[in-house]
CSV table of C-alpha atoms in Angstrom, one decimal:
chain,number,residue,atom,x,y,z
A,1,MET,CA,94.6,116.2,86.5
A,2,PHE,CA,91.8,113.6,87.0
A,3,ARG,CA,90.6,114.1,83.4
A,4,TRP,CA,94.1,113.5,82.2
A,5,TYR,CA,94.4,110.4,84.2
A,6,GLN,CA,91.0,109.2,83.0
A,7,ALA,CA,92.1,109.8,79.4
A,8,LYS,CA,95.3,107.8,79.9
A,9,LEU,CA,93.3,105.1,81.7
A,10,ALA,CA,90.9,104.8,78.8
A,11,LYS,CA,93.6,104.7,76.2
A,12,ARG,CA,96.1,102.4,77.9
A,13,PRO,CA,94.7,100.9,81.1
A,14,ILE,CA,97.4,98.4,81.9
A,15,LEU,CA,100.3,100.8,81.3
A,16,THR,CA,98.5,103.6,83.3
A,17,GLN,CA,97.7,101.3,86.2
A,18,SER,CA,101.3,99.9,86.1
A,19,VAL,CA,102.9,103.4,86.3
A,20,THR,CA,100.5,104.5,89.0
A,21,THR,CA,101.2,101.4,91.0
A,22,ALA,CA,105.0,101.8,90.6
A,23,VAL,CA,104.8,105.3,91.9
A,24,LEU,CA,102.5,104.5,94.8
A,25,PHE,CA,104.6,101.4,95.8
A,26,ALA,CA,107.7,103.6,95.9
A,27,THR,CA,105.8,106.1,98.0
A,28,GLY,CA,104.7,103.4,100.5
A,29,ASP,CA,108.3,102.2,100.8
A,30,THR,CA,109.6,105.8,101.3
A,31,LEU,CA,107.0,106.3,104.0
A,32,ALA,CA,108.0,103.0,105.6
A,33,GLN,CA,111.7,104.0,105.7
A,34,HIS,CA,111.2,107.5,107.1
A,35,ALA,CA,107.9,107.5,109.0
A,36,VAL,CA,107.8,103.9,110.3
A,37,GLU,CA,111.5,102.9,110.6
A,38,ARG,CA,112.7,106.5,111.3
A,39,ILE,CA,115.6,106.2,108.8
A,40,PRO,CA,117.1,109.6,108.1
A,41,ALA,CA,116.6,110.9,104.6
A,42,ARG,CA,120.4,110.9,104.0
A,43,ASN,CA,120.3,107.1,104.5
A,44,HIS,CA,117.4,106.4,102.2
A,45,ASN,CA,117.7,103.0,100.7
A,46,TYR,CA,117.1,103.7,97.0
A,47,GLN,CA,117.6,100.1,95.9
A,48,ARG,CA,114.8,99.0,98.3
A,49,THR,CA,112.5,101.7,96.9
A,50,GLY,CA,113.4,100.7,93.4
A,51,ARG,CA,112.6,97.0,94.2
A,52,MET,CA,109.2,98.1,95.5
A,53,ALA,CA,108.5,100.3,92.4
A,54,LEU,CA,109.6,97.5,90.1
A,55,TYR,CA,107.4,95.0,91.7
A,56,GLY,CA,104.5,97.4,91.8
A,57,GLY,CA,104.8,98.5,88.1
A,58,ALA,CA,105.9,95.2,86.6
A,59,VAL,CA,103.9,92.7,88.6
A,60,PHE,CA,101.2,94.1,90.8
A,61,GLY,CA,99.8,96.8,88.5
A,62,PRO,CA,99.2,94.6,85.5
A,63,ALA,CA,98.1,91.6,87.6
A,64,ALA,CA,95.6,93.6,89.6
A,65,THR,CA,94.2,95.3,86.5
A,66,LEU,CA,93.6,92.0,84.7
A,67,TRP,CA,92.4,90.3,88.0
A,68,PHE,CA,89.7,92.9,88.7
A,69,ARG,CA,88.5,92.7,85.1
A,70,PHE,CA,88.4,88.9,85.5
A,71,LEU,CA,86.4,89.1,88.7
A,72,GLN,CA,84.0,91.7,87.1
A,73,ASN,CA,83.4,89.5,84.1
A,74,LYS,CA,83.4,86.0,85.6
A,75,ILE,CA,81.7,86.3,89.0
A,76,ARG,CA,78.1,87.3,88.3
A,77,LEU,CA,75.3,86.5,90.6
A,78,PRO,CA,71.7,87.7,90.7
A,79,ASN,CA,72.0,88.9,94.3
A,80,LYS,CA,74.5,91.9,94.2
A,81,ASN,CA,75.5,91.4,97.8
A,82,ALA,CA,76.3,87.7,97.2
A,83,GLU,CA,78.2,88.7,94.1
A,84,ILE,CA,80.4,91.2,96.1
A,85,ALA,CA,80.9,88.6,98.8
A,86,ALA,CA,81.9,86.0,96.2
A,87,ARG,CA,84.4,88.4,94.6
A,88,VAL,CA,85.9,89.3,97.9
A,89,ALA,CA,86.2,85.6,98.9
A,90,VAL,CA,87.8,84.7,95.6
A,91,ASP,CA,90.1,87.7,95.7
A,92,GLN,CA,91.3,86.9,99.2
A,93,CYS,CA,91.7,83.2,98.7
A,94,VAL,CA,93.3,83.3,95.3
A,95,PHE,CA,94.8,86.7,94.5
A,96,ALA,CA,95.8,87.8,97.9
A,97,SER,CA,97.5,84.6,98.9
A,98,THR,CA,99.3,84.3,95.6
A,99,ASN,CA,100.3,87.9,95.5
A,100,MET,CA,101.8,87.7,99.0
A,101,PHE,CA,103.8,84.6,98.0
A,102,VAL,CA,105.0,86.3,94.8
A,103,PHE,CA,105.8,89.6,96.5
A,104,LEU,CA,107.9,88.0,99.3
A,105,SER,CA,109.7,85.7,97.0
A,106,SER,CA,110.4,88.4,94.5
A,107,MET,CA,111.8,90.7,97.2
A,108,ALA,CA,114.0,88.0,98.5
A,109,ILE,CA,115.4,87.2,95.0
A,110,MET,CA,116.0,90.9,94.3
A,111,GLU,CA,117.7,91.3,97.7
A,112,GLY,CA,119.9,88.2,97.0
A,113,THR,CA,118.4,86.3,100.0
A,114,ASP,CA,116.7,83.0,100.3
A,115,PRO,CA,113.0,83.1,99.3
A,116,LYS,CA,112.1,80.0,101.3
A,117,GLU,CA,113.5,81.6,104.4
A,118,LYS,CA,111.6,84.8,103.9
A,119,LEU,CA,108.4,82.9,103.2
A,120,ASP,CA,108.8,80.7,106.3
A,121,LYS,CA,109.5,83.8,108.4
A,122,THR,CA,106.8,86.2,107.2
A,123,TYR,CA,104.2,84.7,104.8
A,124,PHE,CA,101.5,83.5,107.2
A,125,ALA,CA,101.7,86.4,109.6
A,126,ALA,CA,101.5,88.8,106.7
A,127,LEU,CA,98.6,86.9,105.1
A,128,LYS,CA,96.7,87.0,108.4
A,129,LYS,CA,97.3,90.8,108.6
A,130,ASN,CA,96.1,91.0,105.0
A,131,TRP,CA,92.8,89.3,105.9
A,132,MET,CA,92.3,91.9,108.7
A,133,VAL,CA,92.4,94.8,106.2
A,134,TRP,CA,91.7,93.9,102.7
A,135,PRO,CA,88.3,92.1,102.8
A,136,ILE,CA,86.7,95.3,104.1
A,137,VAL,CA,88.6,97.5,101.5
A,138,GLN,CA,87.6,95.1,98.7
A,139,SER,CA,84.0,95.0,99.8
A,140,VAL,CA,83.8,98.8,99.4
A,141,ASN,CA,85.9,98.6,96.2
A,142,PHE,CA,83.6,96.1,94.5
A,143,LYS,CA,80.4,97.7,95.7
A,144,LEU,CA,81.1,101.4,95.1
A,145,VAL,CA,84.1,101.9,92.8
A,146,PRO,CA,83.9,101.6,89.0
A,147,LEU,CA,86.1,98.9,87.5
A,148,GLU,CA,88.5,101.3,85.9
A,149,HIS,CA,89.3,102.9,89.3
A,150,ARG,CA,89.6,99.8,91.5
A,151,VAL,CA,93.3,99.4,91.1
A,152,LEU,CA,93.7,103.1,92.0
A,153,LEU,CA,91.7,102.7,95.2
A,154,VAL,CA,93.8,99.7,96.1
A,155,ASN,CA,96.9,101.6,95.4
A,156,VAL,CA,95.9,104.5,97.6
A,157,VAL,CA,95.1,102.2,100.5
A,158,SER,CA,98.3,100.3,99.6
A,159,ILE,CA,100.4,103.3,100.6
A,160,GLY,CA,99.9,102.3,104.2
A,161,TRP,CA,99.8,98.6,103.4
A,162,ASN,CA,103.1,98.8,101.5
A,163,CYS,CA,104.7,100.5,104.5
A,164,TYR,CA,103.9,97.4,106.4
A,165,LEU,CA,105.0,95.0,103.5
A,166,SER,CA,108.2,96.9,103.0
A,167,TYR,CA,108.9,96.8,106.7
A,168,ILE,CA,108.3,93.1,107.1
A,169,SER,CA,110.2,92.4,103.9
A,170,GLN,CA,113.4,93.7,105.5
């Protein structure tokens, strides 16, 4: 299975990362609904799961793939630890804050609610929580994980994170 994934990743990285991200964002939402919010399976909100999958596949997957490639190519320092710290800092200051804004706005628009209201209510609290989790994850990611697998690692960790995002998005 891993070889098959590797072959797809080498041939069509953005498409492969996008499909993987869509599946894992949907998984995170499903877990949020049933494990966190305790919604019975018969009451599963498929539209909500679809919104998460759409965002993951159409927005986050391609954006993260290109973003990690950008960081790898543009942030180069002689000291590898300083390089990792710089990548994490740029990732958290630029990508994380932007992605949180786009995620919450997109969810509000797809839900037919007011994006400004959702941002006012949840953006800064979610961003603070983000900064408690993701700098550590990204430090490990940038230090130990090859470029082509960084989105996959983020997606696996994101199963739990997306439970949180999906929950606060409601």
